[in-house]
Coordinates of C-alpha atoms in Angstrom, one line a residue:
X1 CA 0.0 0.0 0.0
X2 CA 2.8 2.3 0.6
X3 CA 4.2 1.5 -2.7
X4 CA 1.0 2.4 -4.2
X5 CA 0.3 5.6 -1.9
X6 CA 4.1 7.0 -3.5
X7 CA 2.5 5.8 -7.4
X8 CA -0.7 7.9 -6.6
X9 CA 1.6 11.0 -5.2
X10 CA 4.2 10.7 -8.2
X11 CA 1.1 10.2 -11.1
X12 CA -0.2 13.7 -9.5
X13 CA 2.5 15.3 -10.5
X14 CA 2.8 13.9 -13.9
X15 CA 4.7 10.8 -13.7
X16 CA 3.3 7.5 -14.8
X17 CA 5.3 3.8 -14.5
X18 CA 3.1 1.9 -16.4
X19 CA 0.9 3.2 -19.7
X20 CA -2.9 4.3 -19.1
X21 CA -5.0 3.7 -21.9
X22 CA -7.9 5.0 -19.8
X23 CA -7.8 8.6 -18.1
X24 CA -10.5 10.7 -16.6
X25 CA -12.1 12.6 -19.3
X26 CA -12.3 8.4 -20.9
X27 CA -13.7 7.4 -17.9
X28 CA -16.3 9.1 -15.7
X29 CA -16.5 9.0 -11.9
X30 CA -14.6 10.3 -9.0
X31 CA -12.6 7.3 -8.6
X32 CA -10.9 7.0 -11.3
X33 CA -9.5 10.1 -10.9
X34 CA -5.4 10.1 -10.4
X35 CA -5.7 12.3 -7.1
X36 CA -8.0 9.3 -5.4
X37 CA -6.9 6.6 -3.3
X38 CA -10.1 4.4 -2.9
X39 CA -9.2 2.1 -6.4
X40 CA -5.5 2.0 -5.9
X41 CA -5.7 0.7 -2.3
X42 CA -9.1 -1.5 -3.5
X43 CA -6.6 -3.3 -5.7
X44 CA -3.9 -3.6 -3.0
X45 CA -6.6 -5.4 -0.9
X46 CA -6.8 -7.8 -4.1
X47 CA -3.1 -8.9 -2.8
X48 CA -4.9 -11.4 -0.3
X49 CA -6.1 -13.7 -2.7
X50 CA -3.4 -13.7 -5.3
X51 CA -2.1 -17.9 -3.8
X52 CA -5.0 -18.5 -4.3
X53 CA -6.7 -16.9 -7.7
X54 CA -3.2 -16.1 -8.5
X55 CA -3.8 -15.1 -12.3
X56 CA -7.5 -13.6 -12.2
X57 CA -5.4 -11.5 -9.5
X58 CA -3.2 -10.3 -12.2
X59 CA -5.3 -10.0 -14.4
X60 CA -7.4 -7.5 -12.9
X61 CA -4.4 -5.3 -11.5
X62 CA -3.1 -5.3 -14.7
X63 CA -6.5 -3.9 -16.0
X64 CA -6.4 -1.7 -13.4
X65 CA -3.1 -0.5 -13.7
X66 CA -4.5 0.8 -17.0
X67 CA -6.8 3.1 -15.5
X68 CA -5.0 3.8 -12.4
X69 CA -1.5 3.9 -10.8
X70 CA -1.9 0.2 -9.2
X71 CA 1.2 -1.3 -10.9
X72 CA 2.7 -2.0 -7.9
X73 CA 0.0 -4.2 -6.8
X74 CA -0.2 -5.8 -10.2
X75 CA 3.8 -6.3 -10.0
X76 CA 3.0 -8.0 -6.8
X77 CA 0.9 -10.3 -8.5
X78 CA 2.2 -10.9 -11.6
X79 CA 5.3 -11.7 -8.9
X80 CA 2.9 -14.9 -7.8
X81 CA 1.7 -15.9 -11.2
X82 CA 5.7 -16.7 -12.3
X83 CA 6.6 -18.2 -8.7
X84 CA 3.5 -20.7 -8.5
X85 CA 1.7 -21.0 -11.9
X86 CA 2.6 -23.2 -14.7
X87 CA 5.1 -21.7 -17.5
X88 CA 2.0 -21.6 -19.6
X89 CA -0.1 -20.1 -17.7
X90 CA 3.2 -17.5 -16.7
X91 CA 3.6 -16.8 -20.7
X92 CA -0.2 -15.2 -21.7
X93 CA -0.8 -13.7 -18.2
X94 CA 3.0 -11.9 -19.3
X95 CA 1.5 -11.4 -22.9
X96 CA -1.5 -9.2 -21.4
X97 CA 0.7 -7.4 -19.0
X98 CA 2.6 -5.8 -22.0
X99 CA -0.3 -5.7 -24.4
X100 CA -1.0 -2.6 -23.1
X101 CA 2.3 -0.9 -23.7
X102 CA 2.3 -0.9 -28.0
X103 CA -1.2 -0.1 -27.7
X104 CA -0.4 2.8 -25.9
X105 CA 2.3 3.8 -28.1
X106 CA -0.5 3.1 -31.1
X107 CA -2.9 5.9 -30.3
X108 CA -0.1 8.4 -29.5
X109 CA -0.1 11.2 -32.5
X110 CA 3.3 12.1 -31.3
X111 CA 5.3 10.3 -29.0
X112 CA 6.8 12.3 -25.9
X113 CA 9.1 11.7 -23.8
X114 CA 7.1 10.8 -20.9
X115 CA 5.1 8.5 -23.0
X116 CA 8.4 6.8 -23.4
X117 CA 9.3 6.9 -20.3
X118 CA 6.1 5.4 -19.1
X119 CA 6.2 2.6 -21.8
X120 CA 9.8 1.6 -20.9
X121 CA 9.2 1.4 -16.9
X122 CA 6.2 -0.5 -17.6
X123 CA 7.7 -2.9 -19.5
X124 CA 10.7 -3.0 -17.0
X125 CA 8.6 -3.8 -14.0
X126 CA 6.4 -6.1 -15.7
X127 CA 9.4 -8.5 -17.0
X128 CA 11.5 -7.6 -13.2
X129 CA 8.6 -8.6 -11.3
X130 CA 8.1 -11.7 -13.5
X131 CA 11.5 -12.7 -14.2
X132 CA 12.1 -12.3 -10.0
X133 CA 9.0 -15.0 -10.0
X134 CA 10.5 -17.4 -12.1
X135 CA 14.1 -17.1 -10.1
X136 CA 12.2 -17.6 -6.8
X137 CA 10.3 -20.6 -9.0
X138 CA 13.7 -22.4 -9.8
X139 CA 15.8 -22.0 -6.3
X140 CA 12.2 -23.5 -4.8
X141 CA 12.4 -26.6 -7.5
X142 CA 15.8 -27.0 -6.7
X143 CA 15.8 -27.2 -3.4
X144 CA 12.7 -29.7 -3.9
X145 CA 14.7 -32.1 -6.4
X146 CA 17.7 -31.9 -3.9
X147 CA 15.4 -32.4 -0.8
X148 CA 14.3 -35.3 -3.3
X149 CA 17.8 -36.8 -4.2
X150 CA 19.1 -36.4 -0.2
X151 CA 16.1 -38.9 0.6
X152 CA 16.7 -41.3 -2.0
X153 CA 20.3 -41.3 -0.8
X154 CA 19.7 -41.6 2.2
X155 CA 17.0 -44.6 1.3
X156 CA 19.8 -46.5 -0.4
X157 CA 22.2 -46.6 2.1
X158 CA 19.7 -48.0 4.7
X159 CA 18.8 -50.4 2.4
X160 CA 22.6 -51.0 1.8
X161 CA 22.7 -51.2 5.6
X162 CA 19.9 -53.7 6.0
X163 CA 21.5 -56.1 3.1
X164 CA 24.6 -55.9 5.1
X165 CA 22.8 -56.9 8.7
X166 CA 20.8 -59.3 6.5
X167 CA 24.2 -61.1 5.0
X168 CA 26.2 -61.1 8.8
X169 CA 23.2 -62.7 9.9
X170 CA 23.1 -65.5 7.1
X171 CA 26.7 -66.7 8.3
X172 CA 25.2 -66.3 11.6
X173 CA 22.3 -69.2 10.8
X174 CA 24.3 -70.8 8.5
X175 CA 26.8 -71.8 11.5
X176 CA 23.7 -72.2 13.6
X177 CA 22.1 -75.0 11.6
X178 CA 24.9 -77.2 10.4
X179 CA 26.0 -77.6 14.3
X180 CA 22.3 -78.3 14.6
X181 CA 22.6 -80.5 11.7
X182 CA 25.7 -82.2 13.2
X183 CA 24.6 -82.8 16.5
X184 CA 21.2 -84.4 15.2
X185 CA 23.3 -86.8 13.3
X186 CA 25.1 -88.0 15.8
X187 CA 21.8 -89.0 17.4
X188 CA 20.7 -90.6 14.2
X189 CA 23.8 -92.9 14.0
X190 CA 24.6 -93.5 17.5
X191 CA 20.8 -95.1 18.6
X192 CA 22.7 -97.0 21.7
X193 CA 24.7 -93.5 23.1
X194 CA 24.8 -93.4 26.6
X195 CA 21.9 -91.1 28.7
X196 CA 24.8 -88.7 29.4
X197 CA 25.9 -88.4 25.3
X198 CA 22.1 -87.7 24.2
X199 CA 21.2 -85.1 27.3
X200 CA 24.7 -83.0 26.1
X201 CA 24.1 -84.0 22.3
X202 CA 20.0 -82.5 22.9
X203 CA 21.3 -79.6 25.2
X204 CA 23.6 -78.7 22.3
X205 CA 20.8 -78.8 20.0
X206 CA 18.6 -77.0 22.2
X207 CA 21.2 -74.3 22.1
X208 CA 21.5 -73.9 18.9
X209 CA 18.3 -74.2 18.0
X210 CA 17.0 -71.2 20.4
X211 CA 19.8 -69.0 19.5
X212 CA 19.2 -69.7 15.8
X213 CA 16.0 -68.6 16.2
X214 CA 16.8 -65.6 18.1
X215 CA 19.1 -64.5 15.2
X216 CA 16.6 -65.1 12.7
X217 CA 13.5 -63.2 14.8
X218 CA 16.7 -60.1 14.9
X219 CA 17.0 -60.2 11.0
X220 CA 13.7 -60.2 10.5
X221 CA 12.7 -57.1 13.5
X222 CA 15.6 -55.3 11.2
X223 CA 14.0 -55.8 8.3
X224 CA 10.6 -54.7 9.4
X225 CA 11.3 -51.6 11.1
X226 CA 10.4 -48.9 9.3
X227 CA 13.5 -46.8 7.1
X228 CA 14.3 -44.2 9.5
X229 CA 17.8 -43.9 10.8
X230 CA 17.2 -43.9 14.6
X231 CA 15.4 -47.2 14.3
X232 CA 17.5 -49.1 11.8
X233 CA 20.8 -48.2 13.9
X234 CA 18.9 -48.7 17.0
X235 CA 18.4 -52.6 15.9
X236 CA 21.8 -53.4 14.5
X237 CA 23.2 -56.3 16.4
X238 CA 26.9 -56.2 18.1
X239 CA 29.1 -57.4 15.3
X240 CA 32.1 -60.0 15.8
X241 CA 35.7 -59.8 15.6
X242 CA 39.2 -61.6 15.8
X243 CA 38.8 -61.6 19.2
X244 CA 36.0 -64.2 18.9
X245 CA 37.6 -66.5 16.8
X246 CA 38.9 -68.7 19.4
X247 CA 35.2 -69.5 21.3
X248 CA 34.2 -70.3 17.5
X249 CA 36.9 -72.2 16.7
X250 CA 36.1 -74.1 20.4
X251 CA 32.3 -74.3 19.5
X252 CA 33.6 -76.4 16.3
X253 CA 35.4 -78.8 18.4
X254 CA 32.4 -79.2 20.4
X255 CA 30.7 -80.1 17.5
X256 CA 33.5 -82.8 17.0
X257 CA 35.4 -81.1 13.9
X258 CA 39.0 -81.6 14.3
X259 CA 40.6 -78.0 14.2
X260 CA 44.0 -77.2 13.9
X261 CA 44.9 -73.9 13.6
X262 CA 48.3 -71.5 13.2
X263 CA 47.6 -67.9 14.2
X264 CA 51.2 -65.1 14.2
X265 CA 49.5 -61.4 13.8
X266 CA 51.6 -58.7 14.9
X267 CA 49.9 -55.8 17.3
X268 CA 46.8 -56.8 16.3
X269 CA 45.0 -55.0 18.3
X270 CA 45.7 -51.8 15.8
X271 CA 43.7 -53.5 13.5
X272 CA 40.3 -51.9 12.5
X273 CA 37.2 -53.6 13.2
X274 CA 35.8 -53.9 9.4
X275 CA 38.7 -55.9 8.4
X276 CA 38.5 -57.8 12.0
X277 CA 34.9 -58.8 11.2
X278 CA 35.5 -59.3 7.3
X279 CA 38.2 -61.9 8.7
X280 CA 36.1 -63.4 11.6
X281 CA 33.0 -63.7 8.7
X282 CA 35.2 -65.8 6.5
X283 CA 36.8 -68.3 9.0
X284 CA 33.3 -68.8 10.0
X285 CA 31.9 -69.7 6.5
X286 CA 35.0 -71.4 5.8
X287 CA 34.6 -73.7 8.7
X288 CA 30.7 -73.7 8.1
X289 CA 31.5 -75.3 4.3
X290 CA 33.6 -77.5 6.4
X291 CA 31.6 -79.6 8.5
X292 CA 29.1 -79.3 5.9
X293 CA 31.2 -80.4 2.8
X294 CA 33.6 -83.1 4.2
X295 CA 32.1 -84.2 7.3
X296 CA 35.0 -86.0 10.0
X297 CA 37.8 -84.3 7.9
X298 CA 40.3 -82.1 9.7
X299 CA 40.5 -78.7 9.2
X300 CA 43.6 -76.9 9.1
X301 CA 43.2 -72.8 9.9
X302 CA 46.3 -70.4 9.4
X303 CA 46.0 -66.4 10.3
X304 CA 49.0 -64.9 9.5
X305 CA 49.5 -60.4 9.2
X306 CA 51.7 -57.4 10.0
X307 CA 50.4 -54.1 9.4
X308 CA 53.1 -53.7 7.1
X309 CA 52.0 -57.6 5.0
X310 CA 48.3 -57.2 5.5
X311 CA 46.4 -60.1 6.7
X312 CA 46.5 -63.8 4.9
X313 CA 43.9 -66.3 6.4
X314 CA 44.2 -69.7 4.7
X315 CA 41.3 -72.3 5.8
X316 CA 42.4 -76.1 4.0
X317 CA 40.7 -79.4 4.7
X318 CA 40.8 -83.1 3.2
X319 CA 38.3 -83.8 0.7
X320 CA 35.5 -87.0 1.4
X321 CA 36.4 -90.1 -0.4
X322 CA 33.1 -90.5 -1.8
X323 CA 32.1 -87.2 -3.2
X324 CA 27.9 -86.7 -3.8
X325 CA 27.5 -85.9 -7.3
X326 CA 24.5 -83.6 -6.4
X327 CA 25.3 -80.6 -4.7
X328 CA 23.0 -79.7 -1.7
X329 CA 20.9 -76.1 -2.0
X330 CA 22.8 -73.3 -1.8
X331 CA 26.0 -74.9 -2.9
X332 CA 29.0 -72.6 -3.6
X333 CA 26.4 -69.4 -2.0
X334 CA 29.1 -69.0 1.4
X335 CA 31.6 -68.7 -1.6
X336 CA 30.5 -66.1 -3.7
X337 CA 29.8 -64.9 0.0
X338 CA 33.0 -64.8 0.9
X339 CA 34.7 -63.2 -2.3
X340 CA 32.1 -60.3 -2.2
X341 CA 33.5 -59.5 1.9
X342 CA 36.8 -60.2 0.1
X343 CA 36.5 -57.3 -2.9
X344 CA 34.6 -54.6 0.0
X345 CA 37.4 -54.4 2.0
X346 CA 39.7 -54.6 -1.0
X347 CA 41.8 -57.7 -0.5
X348 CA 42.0 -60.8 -3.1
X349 CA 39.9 -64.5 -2.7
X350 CA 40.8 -67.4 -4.4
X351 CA 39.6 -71.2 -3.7
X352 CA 41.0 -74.1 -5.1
X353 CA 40.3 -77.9 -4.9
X354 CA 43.9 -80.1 -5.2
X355 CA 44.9 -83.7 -4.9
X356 CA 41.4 -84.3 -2.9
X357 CA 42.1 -81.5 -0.2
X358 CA 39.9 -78.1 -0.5
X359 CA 41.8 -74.6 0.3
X360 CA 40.2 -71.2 0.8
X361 CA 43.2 -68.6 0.7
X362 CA 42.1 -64.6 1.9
X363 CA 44.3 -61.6 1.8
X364 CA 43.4 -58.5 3.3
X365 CA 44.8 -55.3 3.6
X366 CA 45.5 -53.7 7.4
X367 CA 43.5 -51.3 8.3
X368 CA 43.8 -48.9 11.1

């Protein structure tokens, strides 16, 4: 309104911003008269619906501003049609905010330089106010698409996240079930064991059984929670490392595999947990292929590193005389399993099967 109040005061005194068609000896009536207020100020009021009506809004201050110094109003709104409207719709209401100015210039007999004046301002505030729109227009769509791209990034690595809590927890099972498996068998082929060898034999299964089941009710609570970041780091289980290699290579031996095993690291206590678990993850599914692969064979387990060497974990065993020609589901899966850990934390895989014997070799880099 003040804006409009200081178009009013400066059109009394014989400057005009935007071209009047209309004057009032064209148009009868008090209010149309440049010295009154009551039109100008009607149209300011106008303002409150322009989110809403955003181009009848402009439309009619534009008209106005034709008749009457209301341009700033009209700027206002012509402000909203650029910011909010469709490009379309942004184009014609642009195309009848100029119209005015060549048809202005049209009924001129001579052209003074007020008229010229008048006809370049107008055109100036009409493409300002809508070019201002259409800036406003693209920072807002930016900042929309990058709102946009920030979720989907952030979507993606939570789903990386949950693949990752959904493979350490396949190892997890995986180790779970064939010491299940193992233990059952025993039963199966020793009918006559003694009341003491099936009570710890059925404990063990019990065991296992419960904390299989456990693992498996986690994986699935992970991948049901909804994606937000609180709740999927709020449900990540504690992750193993070298330091719980001997109670798994112990829970083997329970499970009556033969285990030998060579271990010479040097301050290995510097070494980062990613590569601790990657190396932890692999001696488990390389003793899990194990007992599942060549049942009664020994296993022969050799971690050797320096910070300077990296890590090298070699996992051999003797292959079963009589080898099934079928393999069982999900043959050669801890594998691909294991080379995938391998190539994330940038160390080499290679498995090899020579003169009936089975070898898994694993280098690593040292991480600190």
């Amino acid at each position: 309104m003040i804006l409009t109040a200081g178009t009013v005061a400066a059109s009394n005194r014989g400057l005009s911003f935007y071209p009047r068609l209309f004057t009032s000896t064209h148009v009868p009536g008090a209010l149309f008269e440049a010295r009154g207020l009551v039109v100008p100020l009607a149209g300011c009021l106008l303002l409150w619906g322009r989110r809403r009506w955003p181009v009848p809004v402009a439309l009619v201050l534009v008209a106005m501003s034709t008749v009457v110094p209301a341009i700033p109003a009209a700027a206002i709104a012509l402000f909203t049609v650029a910011a909010l409207c469709p490009i379309a719709n942004t184009r014609w209401v642009t195309g009848a905010s100029l119209l005015p100015i060549p048809l202005f210039l049209a009924t001129r007999w001579s052209i003074q330089s007020a008229d010229a004046a008048s006809a370049v301002t107008g055109a100036l505030l009409v493409g300002g106010a809508v070019g201002w729109g259409l800036f406003v227009r693209t920072l807002r769509e930016r900042a929309m698409r990058a709102e946009s791209e920030s979720a989907l990034r952030a979507e993606q690595a939570r789903q990386r996240e949950r693949e990752a809590i959904a493979r350490e927890m396949h190892d997890v099972l995986a180790h779970r079930l064939s010491l299940l498996s193992v233990h059952a068998g025993a039963l199966e082929f020793h009918p006559h064991a003694s009341p003491d060898q099936v009570r710890e034999a059925a404990t063990v299964i019990r065991d296992s059984a419960s904390r299989a089941l456990e693992d498996l009710q986690h994986v699935l609570g992970v991948l049901r929670t909804p994606l937000d970041a609180g709740s999927a780091a709020g449900t990540e289980p504690p992750q193993p490392t070298l330091r719980d290699l001997t109670p798994l290579i112990e829970e083997n031996r329970q499970a009556g595999m033969s285990v030998e095993i060579e271990i010479d690291l040097t301050d290995a206590d510097s070494l980062d947990d990613f590569t601790s678990r990657t190396v932890y993850r692999i001696a488990q599914e390389a003793l899990t292929n194990a007992r599942k692969h060549a049942p009664g064979e020994a296993v022969h387990l050799a971690l050797t590193g320096t910070p300077r060497d990296g890590l090298t974990l070699e996992v051999s065993n003797d292959l079963p005389t009589a080898t099934p020609t079928a393999l069982p589901p999900g043959a050669r899966q801890g594998l691909i399993g294991m080379s995938e850990r391998v190539a994330l934390a940038g160390g080499t895989f290679e498995h090899s099967r020579n003169n009936h014997r089975h070898r898994v070799l694993a280098w690593l880099p040292w991480t600190t």
